Amino acid sequence: MSDNHSQTPDLDESNSVLTDAAAAARENQMRTEGAEPISLWIILCSAIVVLIGGGVLFGGNFFDYKNFVKSDYVRQDAPGDGESKMIPKTAILAYSKIGEKKSVSCKGCHGNNGEGSSAIPPLAGSEWVSGPSLRPAMIILNGMKGPVSVAGKNYNGNMPAQGDGLSAQDLAGLLNYIRTNLGNSDDKLITVEMAAEAIAISKERGGGQITAAELDEKYNRDLKGEPLDPNTLVNPKTLEPVAAE
Amino acid sequence: MSTQSQVPFIEDAQMRSDIDRSLRHPVMFFFTSGAAWLAVSLVLGIIASAKSHNPAFLGESGWLHYGLTFPAHINTLVYGWGAQAAFGVMIWLMARLCRQPSRNAGTILVAGHIWNLGVAIGTIGILSGHGTGKHWMQFPTFVWPVLLAAYAVIAIWSLVAFRCRNTDHTYISQWYLLGAILWFPWIYLTANLYVNVFDIHPLMAAAINGWFRHALIFLFFAPIAIASAYYIASKVSGRAIYNYSYSVGGFWALAIVAPWAGMQVMTGAPIPMFLQSVGAAATMLVGVPLIAAGINIIKTASGKQETVAYSPSLRFSIAGVVGMLLLAFAGVVLAHPASLKFTQFTMAGYGFDVLAVYGFFSMCMFGAIYFIVPRVTRREWLSRRLIRTHFWCSIYGVLFIFLFCTLLGGFQQGAAQEDHTQPWVQAVKNTLPYTVGMTVAWCFLLYANFFFFIHLALMWLRLGRRSSHPTLLRREHSALGPHGPEGDVDELEAAKA
C-alpha cells in the first residue's frame, strides 16, 4: 500500500491518514466549551461603547434636524473678485431672471399668466404693455386709476404705485419680462439706462396715480436710447454687455 | 495516549481527511482565483490612489482614470476576493463542523466558475464605462442576478450539510456561518432590488446603498471571519473557547444590532432623521459584539504565545481579530454624529471599508487559508519566508491605511472642508501627504499578496512540500518537538522499513 502511495499519493481513492494526510492527522481535537468567567476587558470595552452609542440613540436627537443641519447656512464668497468667475448670459435670460423675481407682485392681481380678471385688466395681449415703452414704466412706477380700455374691454380699477425700492435694473428686468413673456413678445429689450430715464421722468412728475388720459397725452412714446438685442451677452449681475470672446 | 482512545482518534482523523479530500477542488479554486482577483484589485487600487494625487500618472488613457479604476478596484476586492475567500472557508468549515464529506463539490465548482465569470464581466463593464456608479454595486445591472444565482448554488449545500449534520452540538462557528449564509442573499437581493430595479427616490436609494455596504461588512464578511477565527484559535491552540456562552451572546447581539447600521452616511440629507440616528448608533454599538468575539478569541489563544508566533494560521487570525477590535474603535470614532461632521465626505469612509475588508476580514481569511490549504492539497507550505513577507507587508499596509486614511486623513480633510472661507481645492491639497501614504500602503499590500498568490498557485499545482511537518514561522524544528523529526514522508517510511 505504501509503495502505491509513493508513486500516486493523491489521486487514488483510498487514503491513509498516517502517510498522506499528515496535516489532518496531527490536528488537535476540538475541546468542549469553555466557561471561564467573562473577561473584565469585555465588560469594560463594551460599557464604553454602549455609553457612547447609547448617548447617540437616546440623546434626544432622534427627530431633531437642528443639530445636524445648519440653519440659515449661507456660504461665504470665496476671496478674490467675483468678476473673473462671472459666466455671461444672453440678455433675454439675464433680464427675465430679475424680472421674474420682481413680477411676483404683478402676478398677485394680474394672475400668474397675466390673464387678469373681470375687474383687473390683463397683461397678456395688452396694448398698454406692448405699446410705447414709457407707458408701462409709468404705470408700474406710479400706479393707475380711472377708466381704461384694455384689449377691447373697459375697466375702472385702482392700482397702487409699485415704484418704491425698484432700481433701474429691477425696472428694466420687470419691463422686459412682462413684454416678452405672459403672452407678449418683443424682440427689443429695454436697457438699464432706458429704465433709469423712466425713473427720472416719474420723479419729475411728483407722484400720484396716473390716468389713461394723462398717459396718452404726455407719455405716449418709447423710452430714449438704443434698445438691446435679446441675444447680446451680458453680465448676469450688473447687466452690462460683455464683449464677445 | 492509551490504546482505547487511539482507535477513535484515527477514525476521526480519517473522517477529517475524507472531508478535506471531498472539497479540495472547489476550495482551492475559490482561494486561488480569489487571490488572483485580490492582486488585480490591488493593482487597480494603486492606480486609483496614485491618480488621486497625480492625475497624469500612466498618461491620459480613458479606461485608467480614477472614475473607472476606483470602482473596479473596490468591486474586485469585495466580490472577486472577499466573497470567494468567504465561500471557500464557508463550505470547508461547515463540512468539517458538520462532520460530513461534501457530495456536491462538482456543482459548487461550476457555480464558482459562474461567479468568476460574473465578476470578470462586471469588471470589464466598469472599466469600459458601463458601471452603475453606485458604490459597491458598480457592476452593470445584469450581473447581480447571475452572482446571486451562483451564490445560491454554492451556499445551499452548506445549509444541507448543516441540516444533515452528524453531531448534536452546534459549534459557535456554525452559528456565525449559518447567519452569514442566510444574511447574504437577504442583503444582496434587497439592496439590488431597491437600488437597481425599483424606481424609488434617489436619496433613499443612496441611503439603502450605505446600508448595503455596512450590512455586507457586518452581516457577511464579519461573521465568516469570526467563525474562522473562533475555529482556528481553538483548533490550533488546542484550548476550549474561553467563554462559550458569551460567544453565543455575541452572535445574537450582532444579529440584532448590525442590520440597523449604515444610513448615517446620509446624515444631513433630507431623509427621515431617525434613520440617520439609528444608523450612527448601530454602527457604534456593533462594537459590542465585535469586542465580545475579539476578546473571547484572544483570551482563547492567550497563554499560547509561542503557538501564535509560530503558526501562520493562528498568527494571521489573531492579527485579523486585532483588526476587528480596531474596526470597532473606528466605528465608534467615525460614526459618532459629532465626528460625522468632519468625516462624512472624506476618505475616512473608504478607510473604514478597507480596514474592515482587509485589516479584519482578509487577515482572518489568510489565517484560514494557511490552515486549510495543506489539508486539502496534502502538501505543506513551501516557504516560511514568503509567509513572513505576506504577514508583515500586510500589517504595514493596513496600519498605513488605518492611520493615514481612516483616522488622520479623514479628519484633516474634513476639518479643511469645514473651513468654508477657503476654496475647496485647499482641502484637497491638504490631504496630499495622506493620499501619497495610501499609495504606499497599497504598494505594500500588492507586494505581500503578489507573493501570496504565487505561493498559493504553487500549492494548487501540488508543488508543496511532502512532509509530516507543518511550515511554522521559526528557524528550525527540534527533533524532540511534538511532530517528531523533520523529513520527507517517503524517506521516513523507507527508514522505518
XYZ file of C-alpha atoms in Angstrom:
742
model
C 0.000 0.000 0.000
C 2.665 2.440 0.940
C 4.524 1.764 -2.318
C 1.437 2.671 -4.272
C 1.172 5.819 -2.280
C 4.677 6.923 -3.027
C 4.006 6.929 -6.731
C 0.461 8.294 -6.916
C -0.102 9.500 -3.431
C -3.019 11.795 -4.011
C -5.080 10.523 -6.841
C -6.125 7.102 -5.574
C -9.394 6.775 -3.775
C -8.174 5.045 -0.651
C -6.188 7.218 1.631
C -4.162 6.594 4.680
C -4.221 9.274 7.283
C -0.855 8.385 8.681
C 1.130 8.823 5.486
C -0.793 11.162 3.218
C -2.937 13.391 5.340
C -0.346 14.339 7.881
C -1.898 17.730 8.403
C -5.320 16.326 9.186
C -3.794 13.619 11.359
C -1.821 15.915 13.610
C -4.734 18.253 14.318
C -5.905 18.841 17.828
C -9.356 17.602 18.541
C -11.836 20.320 19.349
C -12.327 20.791 23.058
C -15.698 21.168 24.647
C -16.997 24.576 25.538
C -15.060 26.633 27.986
C -16.765 28.525 30.772
C -14.155 30.860 32.151
C -15.504 33.981 33.842
C -16.229 36.772 31.392
C -13.145 38.852 30.845
C -13.070 42.228 32.535
C -11.856 43.673 29.231
C -15.092 42.662 27.524
C -17.153 44.345 30.212
C -15.032 47.481 30.228
C -14.803 47.974 26.460
C -18.451 47.095 25.888
C -19.507 49.545 28.591
C -17.633 52.370 26.867
C -19.176 51.535 23.505
C -22.663 51.201 24.974
C -22.347 54.516 26.791
C -21.257 56.447 23.717
C -23.545 54.620 21.300
C -26.476 54.791 23.681
C -25.866 58.514 24.020
C -26.485 58.844 20.294
C -29.507 56.582 20.411
C -31.203 58.095 23.452
C -29.705 61.586 23.372
C -32.961 63.143 22.164
C -31.608 63.811 18.675
C -33.887 61.318 17.045
C -36.115 63.769 15.235
C -34.031 66.872 15.734
C -32.795 68.368 12.495
C -31.199 71.394 14.145
C -28.185 69.553 15.464
C -27.394 68.076 12.096
C -28.396 70.771 9.630
C -27.048 74.302 9.883
C -29.969 76.698 9.861
C -29.725 79.691 7.530
C -26.417 78.460 6.260
C -25.047 80.790 3.619
C -21.702 80.032 2.186
C -19.348 82.990 2.090
C -17.962 84.124 -1.223
C -14.513 82.875 -1.936
C -11.889 85.580 -1.559
C -10.862 87.405 -4.746
C -13.085 89.322 -7.129
C -16.241 87.612 -8.291
C -15.960 89.298 -11.695
C -13.373 86.936 -13.023
C -15.606 83.933 -12.385
C -18.713 85.511 -13.930
C -20.276 83.457 -16.703
C -22.040 85.710 -19.265
C -25.667 85.049 -20.162
C -27.782 86.248 -23.037
C -29.586 89.479 -22.205
C -33.048 87.950 -22.516
C -32.213 85.334 -19.854
C -30.431 87.719 -17.518
C -33.204 90.367 -17.604
C -36.028 87.844 -17.429
C -34.497 86.226 -14.362
C -34.557 89.526 -12.484
C -37.962 90.372 -13.926
C -39.484 87.051 -12.981
C -38.447 87.531 -9.356
C -39.942 91.031 -9.242
C -43.077 90.019 -11.131
C -44.489 88.313 -8.056
C -46.334 91.492 -7.054
C -47.759 91.893 -10.584
C -48.980 88.305 -10.632
C -50.773 88.777 -7.332
C -53.508 90.791 -9.078
C -52.980 90.244 -12.792
C -52.783 86.468 -12.446
C -49.926 84.025 -12.820
C -50.149 84.154 -16.597
C -51.088 87.799 -16.772
C -54.632 86.858 -17.726
C -56.298 89.455 -15.441
C -59.840 89.080 -14.103
C -63.265 90.722 -14.523
C -62.168 93.808 -12.565
C -58.451 93.820 -13.308
C -57.137 94.249 -16.845
C -54.875 91.550 -18.312
C -51.174 91.989 -19.025
C -51.305 89.374 -21.751
C -52.104 90.977 -25.086
C -52.433 94.428 -23.511
C -51.559 97.347 -25.813
C -50.535 99.301 -22.703
C -47.791 96.725 -22.045
C -46.530 96.038 -25.534
C -47.030 99.530 -26.928
C -44.681 102.530 -26.466
C -42.359 101.582 -23.655
C -42.653 104.678 -21.467
C -46.347 103.960 -20.736
C -45.946 100.604 -18.880
C -42.946 102.049 -17.000
C -45.029 104.960 -15.749
C -47.894 102.639 -14.746
C -45.569 100.458 -12.698
C -43.859 103.411 -11.023
C -46.951 105.496 -10.249
C -49.873 103.098 -10.170
C -53.058 103.814 -12.144
C -56.672 104.782 -11.615
C -59.724 105.743 -13.602
C -61.334 104.250 -16.700
C -59.098 102.448 -19.159
C -59.743 100.280 -22.207
C -57.535 97.210 -22.472
C -57.729 94.714 -25.316
C -61.220 95.869 -26.248
C -62.724 95.833 -22.729
C -63.343 98.691 -20.347
C -62.049 98.646 -16.777
C -62.242 101.125 -13.943
C -59.833 99.986 -11.252
C -57.290 101.281 -8.829
C -53.668 100.094 -8.933
C -51.255 101.318 -6.240
C -47.781 102.573 -7.196
C -45.091 99.855 -7.297
C -42.062 102.096 -7.651
C -40.770 102.060 -4.063
C -37.370 100.399 -3.859
C -37.406 99.470 -7.507
C -33.977 100.095 -9.036
C -33.374 100.832 -12.691
C -32.127 97.238 -13.103
C -35.250 95.831 -11.486
C -37.488 98.012 -13.609
C -35.690 97.074 -16.816
C -35.889 93.377 -15.891
C -39.550 93.667 -14.999
C -40.488 95.518 -18.169
C -38.587 93.087 -20.336
C -40.139 90.154 -18.505
C -43.743 91.238 -18.977
C -43.118 92.487 -22.510
C -41.515 89.226 -23.666
C -43.497 86.779 -21.529
C -47.104 86.394 -20.409
C -48.380 86.155 -23.952
C -46.474 89.209 -25.181
C -43.452 89.195 -27.408
C -40.899 91.822 -28.274
C -37.548 91.484 -29.995
C -36.115 94.649 -28.453
C -35.114 94.823 -24.798
C -35.182 97.867 -22.561
C -31.748 98.655 -21.188
C -30.890 99.739 -17.666
C -30.219 103.283 -18.960
C -33.663 103.463 -20.544
C -35.273 102.314 -17.291
C -33.259 104.970 -15.433
C -34.786 107.604 -17.710
C -38.292 106.369 -16.837
C -37.496 106.628 -13.119
C -36.209 110.183 -13.637
C -39.402 111.188 -15.515
C -41.543 109.648 -12.807
C -39.677 111.584 -10.104
C -40.171 114.807 -12.061
C -43.902 114.140 -12.250
C -44.092 114.093 -8.436
C -46.270 111.113 -7.588
C -49.961 110.255 -7.537
C -51.721 107.565 -9.527
C -51.691 108.194 -13.243
C -54.738 108.067 -15.544
C -55.121 106.687 -19.051
C -55.776 110.176 -20.389
C -52.568 111.571 -18.849
C -50.556 108.660 -20.266
C -51.915 109.224 -23.752
C -51.323 112.948 -23.514
C -47.791 113.205 -22.035
C -46.092 109.836 -22.068
C -47.145 108.150 -25.292
C -43.613 107.479 -26.569
C -40.773 104.983 -26.402
C -38.017 105.410 -23.857
C -34.944 107.186 -25.209
C -31.886 105.120 -26.005
C -30.783 102.195 -28.124
C -32.856 99.065 -27.374
C -30.880 95.853 -26.701
C -30.791 92.792 -28.919
C -32.099 89.856 -26.791
C -29.111 87.703 -27.727
C -26.438 90.121 -26.541
C -24.210 88.552 -23.887
C -24.404 90.415 -20.593
C -23.015 90.025 -17.098
C -25.921 88.454 -15.164
C -25.187 90.552 -12.065
C -24.555 94.040 -13.464
C -26.441 93.515 -16.755
C -23.556 95.257 -18.530
C -22.972 93.912 -22.030
C -19.864 91.737 -22.253
C -17.602 91.788 -25.259
C -17.881 88.504 -27.104
C -14.751 86.402 -26.687
C -2.279 8.188 24.739
C -3.966 4.923 25.605
C -4.940 2.294 23.098
C -8.657 2.804 23.667
C -8.526 6.416 22.552
C -6.109 5.652 19.718
C -8.731 3.919 17.547
C -11.418 6.637 17.528
C -8.659 9.186 17.133
C -7.516 7.529 13.915
C -11.078 7.145 12.701
C -11.634 10.761 13.455
C -8.562 11.813 11.536
C -9.661 9.579 8.674
C -13.014 11.361 8.550
C -11.327 14.755 8.603
C -9.104 13.829 5.714
C -12.120 12.447 3.808
C -13.906 15.773 4.257
C -10.836 17.710 3.132
C -10.490 15.481 0.128
C -14.133 15.814 -0.904
C -13.863 19.596 -1.080
C -10.343 20.123 -2.341
C -11.280 21.303 -5.862
C -13.875 23.973 -5.070
C -11.951 25.197 -2.028
C -8.665 25.553 -3.919
C -10.495 27.164 -6.820
C -12.105 29.767 -4.589
C -8.866 30.551 -2.782
C -6.631 30.752 -5.824
C -8.981 32.715 -8.047
C -9.770 34.924 -5.064
C -6.072 35.622 -4.539
C -5.723 36.425 -8.244
C -8.619 38.894 -8.011
C -7.005 40.366 -4.919
C -3.833 41.045 -6.886
C -5.900 42.616 -9.704
C -7.778 44.711 -7.176
C -4.557 45.913 -5.557
C -3.076 46.953 -8.909
C -6.255 48.899 -9.665
C -6.139 50.332 -6.129
C -2.596 51.594 -6.650
C -3.588 53.202 -9.954
C -6.691 54.823 -8.455
C -4.781 56.018 -5.396
C -1.917 57.407 -7.479
C -4.417 59.169 -9.732
C -5.903 60.905 -6.727
C -2.700 62.825 -6.080
C -1.116 62.680 -9.533
C -3.780 62.691 -12.257
C -1.195 62.389 -15.017
C 0.001 59.020 -13.669
C 0.093 56.472 -16.537
C -0.941 59.133 -19.042
C -4.395 60.128 -20.106
C -5.828 56.808 -21.282
C -9.557 56.881 -20.670
C -10.158 53.491 -19.102
C -7.482 54.081 -16.463
C -8.871 57.267 -14.998
C -9.903 57.424 -11.365
C -13.631 57.217 -12.012
C -13.217 53.767 -13.561
C -10.260 52.264 -11.715
C -11.564 53.081 -8.256
C -14.927 51.294 -8.611
C -13.209 48.405 -10.413
C -10.729 48.210 -7.511
C -13.342 48.140 -4.755
C -15.677 45.737 -6.571
C -12.963 43.222 -7.394
C -11.842 43.480 -3.774
C -15.338 42.748 -2.464
C -16.738 40.274 -4.992
C -13.563 38.892 -6.587
C -11.502 38.321 -3.459
C -13.687 38.846 -0.376
C -16.713 36.824 -1.372
C -14.681 33.977 -2.880
C -12.382 33.628 0.113
C -15.530 33.623 2.251
C -17.102 30.886 0.103
C -14.010 28.695 0.341
C -13.820 29.000 4.118
C -17.587 28.676 4.476
C -18.010 25.389 2.615
C -14.930 23.795 4.155
C -15.623 24.866 7.718
C -19.284 23.894 7.517
C -18.386 20.435 6.186
C -15.770 19.968 8.911
C -18.063 21.101 11.719
C -20.979 19.013 10.444
C -18.624 16.050 10.068
C -19.865 15.365 6.566
C -17.845 14.947 3.376
C -19.395 17.093 0.643
C -21.162 15.253 -2.145
C -21.644 18.307 -4.324
C -18.122 19.514 -4.953
C -18.678 19.454 -8.724
C -21.790 21.619 -8.578
C -20.072 24.099 -6.275
C -17.079 24.232 -8.601
C -19.301 25.012 -11.603
C -21.125 27.717 -9.650
C -17.747 29.106 -8.612
C -16.780 29.436 -12.270
C -20.044 31.248 -12.996
C -19.368 33.609 -10.096
C -15.909 34.316 -11.503
C -17.336 34.907 -14.939
C -19.843 37.354 -13.473
C -17.115 39.249 -11.640
C -14.924 39.322 -14.764
C -17.724 40.617 -16.994
C -18.719 43.132 -14.348
C -15.154 44.411 -14.013
C -14.778 44.764 -17.772
C -18.146 46.536 -17.753
C -16.891 49.028 -15.162
C -13.607 49.657 -16.965
C -15.390 50.201 -20.274
C -17.607 52.813 -18.664
C -20.813 50.833 -18.155
C -20.744 50.815 -14.353
C -23.834 51.860 -12.446
C -21.944 54.402 -10.337
C -23.442 53.066 -7.119
C -20.799 52.364 -4.507
C -20.032 48.627 -4.127
C -22.691 47.909 -6.777
C -20.897 49.305 -9.797
C -21.151 46.126 -11.853
C -23.576 46.605 -14.780
C -27.058 45.726 -13.586
C -27.333 42.416 -15.433
C -24.505 40.967 -13.318
C -26.148 40.856 -9.897
C -28.805 38.196 -10.677
C -26.013 35.981 -12.055
C -23.955 36.403 -8.889
C -26.979 35.790 -6.686
C -27.859 32.580 -8.556
C -24.258 31.354 -8.362
C -24.248 32.153 -4.646
C -27.424 30.155 -4.104
C -25.890 27.093 -5.748
C -22.701 27.441 -3.700
C -24.286 28.110 -0.317
C -27.291 25.767 -0.412
C -25.042 22.741 0.151
C -23.704 24.184 3.367
C -27.279 24.516 4.605
C -27.934 20.930 3.533
C -24.785 19.805 5.325
C -25.950 21.565 8.470
C -29.415 20.017 8.228
C -27.889 16.528 7.912
C -25.082 17.084 10.418
C -23.574 14.104 12.184
C -23.312 15.784 15.520
C -25.724 17.103 18.106
C -23.649 20.030 19.170
C -23.828 23.304 17.242
C -20.444 24.939 17.481
C -20.251 28.739 17.672
C -18.627 28.935 14.224
C -21.680 27.189 12.806
C -23.941 29.878 14.224
C -21.903 32.557 12.535
C -21.673 30.624 9.265
C -25.409 29.988 9.210
C -26.027 33.666 9.874
C -23.753 34.735 7.029
C -25.217 32.163 4.624
C -28.766 33.388 5.231
C -27.999 37.099 5.540
C -26.065 37.478 2.317
C -28.979 36.782 -0.076
C -31.256 38.985 2.022
C -28.842 41.934 1.920
C -27.799 41.481 -1.676
C -31.302 40.960 -3.045
C -32.907 43.764 -1.042
C -30.233 46.309 -1.881
C -30.111 45.462 -5.557
C -33.890 45.457 -5.921
C -34.249 48.840 -4.258
C -31.245 50.491 -5.831
C -31.182 48.952 -9.288
C -34.711 47.768 -10.032
C -37.455 49.642 -8.211
C -37.981 53.273 -9.116
C -37.540 54.815 -5.661
C -36.364 58.252 -4.649
C -32.649 58.607 -5.386
C -31.927 59.855 -1.854
C -33.417 56.723 -0.340
C -31.548 54.656 -2.913
C -28.315 56.273 -1.738
C -29.255 55.560 1.880
C -30.008 51.923 1.049
C -26.671 51.749 -0.710
C -24.988 52.915 2.513
C -26.917 50.296 4.453
C -25.868 47.653 1.934
C -22.166 48.362 2.397
C -22.361 48.208 6.177
C -24.615 45.152 6.138
C -22.243 43.348 3.800
C -19.363 44.092 6.172
C -21.140 43.378 9.460
C -23.501 40.592 8.362
C -21.444 38.695 5.802
C -17.721 39.369 5.999
C -17.616 39.763 9.783
C -19.474 36.553 10.717
C -17.417 34.448 8.294
C -14.187 35.918 9.645
C -15.302 35.452 13.265
C -16.372 31.865 12.567
C -12.985 31.109 11.073
C -11.099 32.869 13.880
C -13.018 31.006 16.606
C -12.293 27.724 14.878
C -8.614 28.381 14.232
C -7.942 29.854 17.664
C -9.483 26.886 19.374
C -8.107 24.284 16.979
C -4.505 25.428 16.741
C -4.066 26.403 20.374
C -5.811 23.188 21.461
C -7.892 25.039 24.027
C -11.618 25.372 24.515
C -13.239 28.704 23.707
C -12.664 30.960 26.677
C -16.303 31.621 27.490
C -18.655 29.769 25.206
C -21.967 31.228 26.314
C -20.645 34.731 25.866
C -19.605 33.899 22.310
C -23.169 32.820 21.536
C -24.416 36.048 23.108
C -22.041 37.944 20.841
C -23.562 36.258 17.822
C -27.097 37.257 18.736
C -26.014 40.785 19.607
C -24.504 41.060 16.132
C -27.686 39.702 14.581
C -29.791 42.273 16.416
C -27.624 45.386 16.097
C -25.852 45.102 12.748
C -28.866 45.273 10.377
C -29.570 48.834 11.571
C -26.172 50.214 10.644
C -25.282 52.208 7.586
C -27.687 55.047 6.917
C -25.579 57.535 8.868
C -23.722 58.066 5.570
C -26.713 60.245 4.641
C -26.522 62.444 7.746
C -27.917 65.881 6.985
C -29.708 64.674 3.882
C -33.484 65.094 3.728
C -34.298 61.510 4.668
C -36.078 60.696 7.927
C -33.888 61.782 10.809
C -34.268 58.613 12.836
C -32.723 56.535 10.024
C -29.535 58.558 10.320
C -29.506 58.461 14.131
C -30.192 54.749 14.299
C -27.558 54.114 11.629
C -24.943 56.061 13.584
C -25.852 54.405 16.890
C -25.918 50.906 15.385
C -22.542 51.348 13.694
C -21.128 52.272 17.087
C -22.969 49.566 19.021
C -21.794 46.857 16.619
C -18.597 47.343 18.580
C -20.134 45.339 21.435
C -20.458 42.006 19.579
C -17.133 42.623 17.826
C -15.391 43.241 21.158
C -17.119 40.203 22.680
C -15.903 37.923 19.896
C -12.486 39.576 19.656
C -11.559 39.372 23.326
C -13.024 35.887 23.599
C -10.808 34.704 20.748
C -7.717 36.456 22.051
C -8.336 35.028 25.526
C -8.694 31.575 23.982
C -5.284 31.831 22.358
C -3.597 33.690 25.195
C -1.072 31.737 27.179
C -0.013 30.098 23.925
C 2.177 32.948 22.734
C 4.609 30.581 21.057
C 1.856 28.969 19.031
C 0.531 32.378 17.997
C 4.014 33.379 16.874
C 4.883 30.144 15.073
C 1.645 29.065 13.449
C 0.894 31.125 10.320
C -2.823 30.424 10.583
C -3.100 31.465 14.211
C -0.837 34.468 13.730
C -2.907 35.804 10.819
C -6.168 35.073 12.613
C -5.120 36.895 15.751
C -3.914 39.833 13.639
C -7.333 39.821 11.958
C -9.028 39.808 15.348
C -6.934 42.804 16.404
C -8.090 44.389 13.142
C -11.644 43.650 14.248
C -11.086 45.490 17.530
C -9.619 48.422 15.588
C -12.714 48.321 13.389
C -14.939 48.512 16.459
C -12.906 51.504 17.638
C -13.083 53.139 14.197
C -16.836 52.577 14.121
C -17.277 54.411 17.422
C -14.987 57.258 16.402
C -16.188 57.742 12.828
C -19.925 57.170 13.154
C -20.491 59.490 16.104
C -22.633 62.393 14.849
C -20.110 64.864 16.247
C -17.359 63.471 14.043
C -19.593 62.738 11.047
C -19.495 66.493 10.514
C -15.814 66.067 9.684
C -15.655 62.596 8.224
C -18.835 62.219 6.218
C -17.495 63.470 2.902
C -13.903 62.361 3.270
C -11.625 59.416 2.680
C -12.451 58.152 6.187
C -15.369 56.081 4.886
C -13.076 54.397 2.381
C -10.526 53.804 5.136
C -13.245 52.184 7.236
C -14.204 49.871 4.363
C -10.599 48.883 3.716
C -9.932 48.290 7.406
C -12.994 46.027 7.504
C -12.339 44.135 4.291
C -8.555 43.856 4.531
C -7.408 44.555 8.083
C -10.077 42.388 9.646
C -11.764 40.042 7.179
C -8.886 39.272 4.824
C -6.388 38.686 7.622
C -8.749 36.107 9.131
C -9.200 34.562 5.686
C -5.419 34.336 5.214
C -5.241 32.567 8.546
C -7.893 30.113 7.410
C -6.199 29.614 4.050
C -2.852 28.827 5.694
C -4.718 26.247 7.762
C -6.939 24.709 5.092
C -4.688 24.510 2.048
C -2.154 21.998 3.462
C -5.078 19.799 4.443
C -6.867 19.779 1.114
C -3.712 19.545 -1.005
C -1.834 17.303 1.437
C 1.254 19.400 0.894
C 2.945 21.734 3.308
C 3.554 25.380 2.540
C 6.803 25.824 0.652
C 8.441 28.761 2.295
C 8.210 30.337 5.701
C 9.909 33.430 4.300
C 7.065 34.013 1.833
C 4.547 33.668 4.654
C 6.500 36.103 6.803
C 6.710 38.622 3.960
C 2.991 38.268 3.413
C 2.290 38.840 7.075
C 4.496 41.827 7.746
C 3.784 43.690 4.497
C 0.061 43.196 5.124
C 0.424 44.573 8.636
C 2.392 47.613 7.458
C -0.032 48.281 4.619
C -3.118 48.026 6.781
C -1.616 50.149 9.549
C -0.766 52.829 6.976
C -4.339 52.760 5.728
C -5.794 52.815 9.218
C -3.668 55.775 10.277
C -3.485 57.826 7.096
C -6.842 57.140 5.568
C -9.265 56.193 8.326
C -8.170 58.494 11.100
C -5.731 61.302 10.292
C -6.554 61.850 6.635
C -10.284 61.726 7.171
C -10.307 64.262 9.989
C -7.725 66.521 8.355
C -9.680 66.588 5.111
C -12.949 67.089 6.956
C -11.607 69.981 9.012
C -10.233 71.628 5.867
C -13.576 71.228 4.117
C -15.435 72.689 7.079
C -13.435 75.911 6.743
C -15.660 77.363 4.072
C -13.761 80.616 3.812
C -11.093 78.654 1.948
C -11.596 77.369 -1.587
C -12.391 73.665 -1.607
C -9.278 72.813 -3.582
C -7.310 73.746 -0.454
C -8.896 70.798 1.340
C -7.778 68.530 -1.471
C -4.239 69.902 -1.297
C -4.171 69.339 2.477
C -4.726 65.634 2.047
C -1.813 65.169 -0.335
C 0.502 63.516 2.233
C -2.234 61.090 3.189
C -3.127 60.110 -0.357
C 0.559 59.516 -1.048
C 0.641 57.414 2.141
C -2.316 55.433 0.811
C -0.493 54.700 -2.429
C 2.492 53.457 -0.460
C 0.173 51.291 1.643
C -1.371 49.710 -1.442
C 2.133 49.013 -2.768
C 2.937 47.156 0.474
C -0.237 45.124 0.137
C 0.403 44.357 -3.517
C 3.935 43.197 -2.705
C 2.573 40.964 0.061
C -0.220 39.487 -1.988
C 1.679 39.017 -5.200
C 3.912 36.531 -3.381
C 0.930 35.097 -1.560
C -0.716 34.405 -4.898
C 2.426 32.744 -6.287
C 2.749 30.647 -3.142
C -0.899 29.626 -3.294
C -0.740 28.852 -7.015
C 2.266 26.567 -6.411
C 0.267 24.794 -3.706
C -2.660 24.494 -6.093
C -0.350 22.834 -8.611
C 0.520 20.386 -5.809
C 4.108 21.524 -5.716
C 4.110 21.949 -1.944
C 6.438 20.074 0.386
C 5.614 16.471 1.115
C 6.423 16.373 4.756
C 4.956 15.318 8.014
C 5.842 18.752 9.337
C 3.816 21.922 9.168
C 5.552 25.036 7.919
C 5.987 27.030 11.082
C 7.406 30.506 11.343
C 10.627 29.639 13.151
C 14.104 28.772 12.092
C 14.266 25.016 12.589
C 12.353 22.133 14.033
C 13.505 20.329 17.089
C 13.668 16.592 16.628
C 12.132 16.404 20.089
C 9.188 18.583 19.140
C 5.637 17.277 19.050
C 5.793 16.465 15.348
C 8.951 14.347 15.515
C 11.992 14.736 13.295
C 11.531 16.631 10.070
C 11.893 14.917 6.759
C 10.269 13.805 3.593
C 7.472 11.329 4.084
C 8.996 8.837 1.650
C 12.368 8.933 3.364
C 10.779 8.485 6.769
C 8.833 5.492 5.537
C 11.930 3.997 3.975
C 13.829 4.473 7.214
C 11.029 2.811 9.151
C 11.014 -0.151 6.769
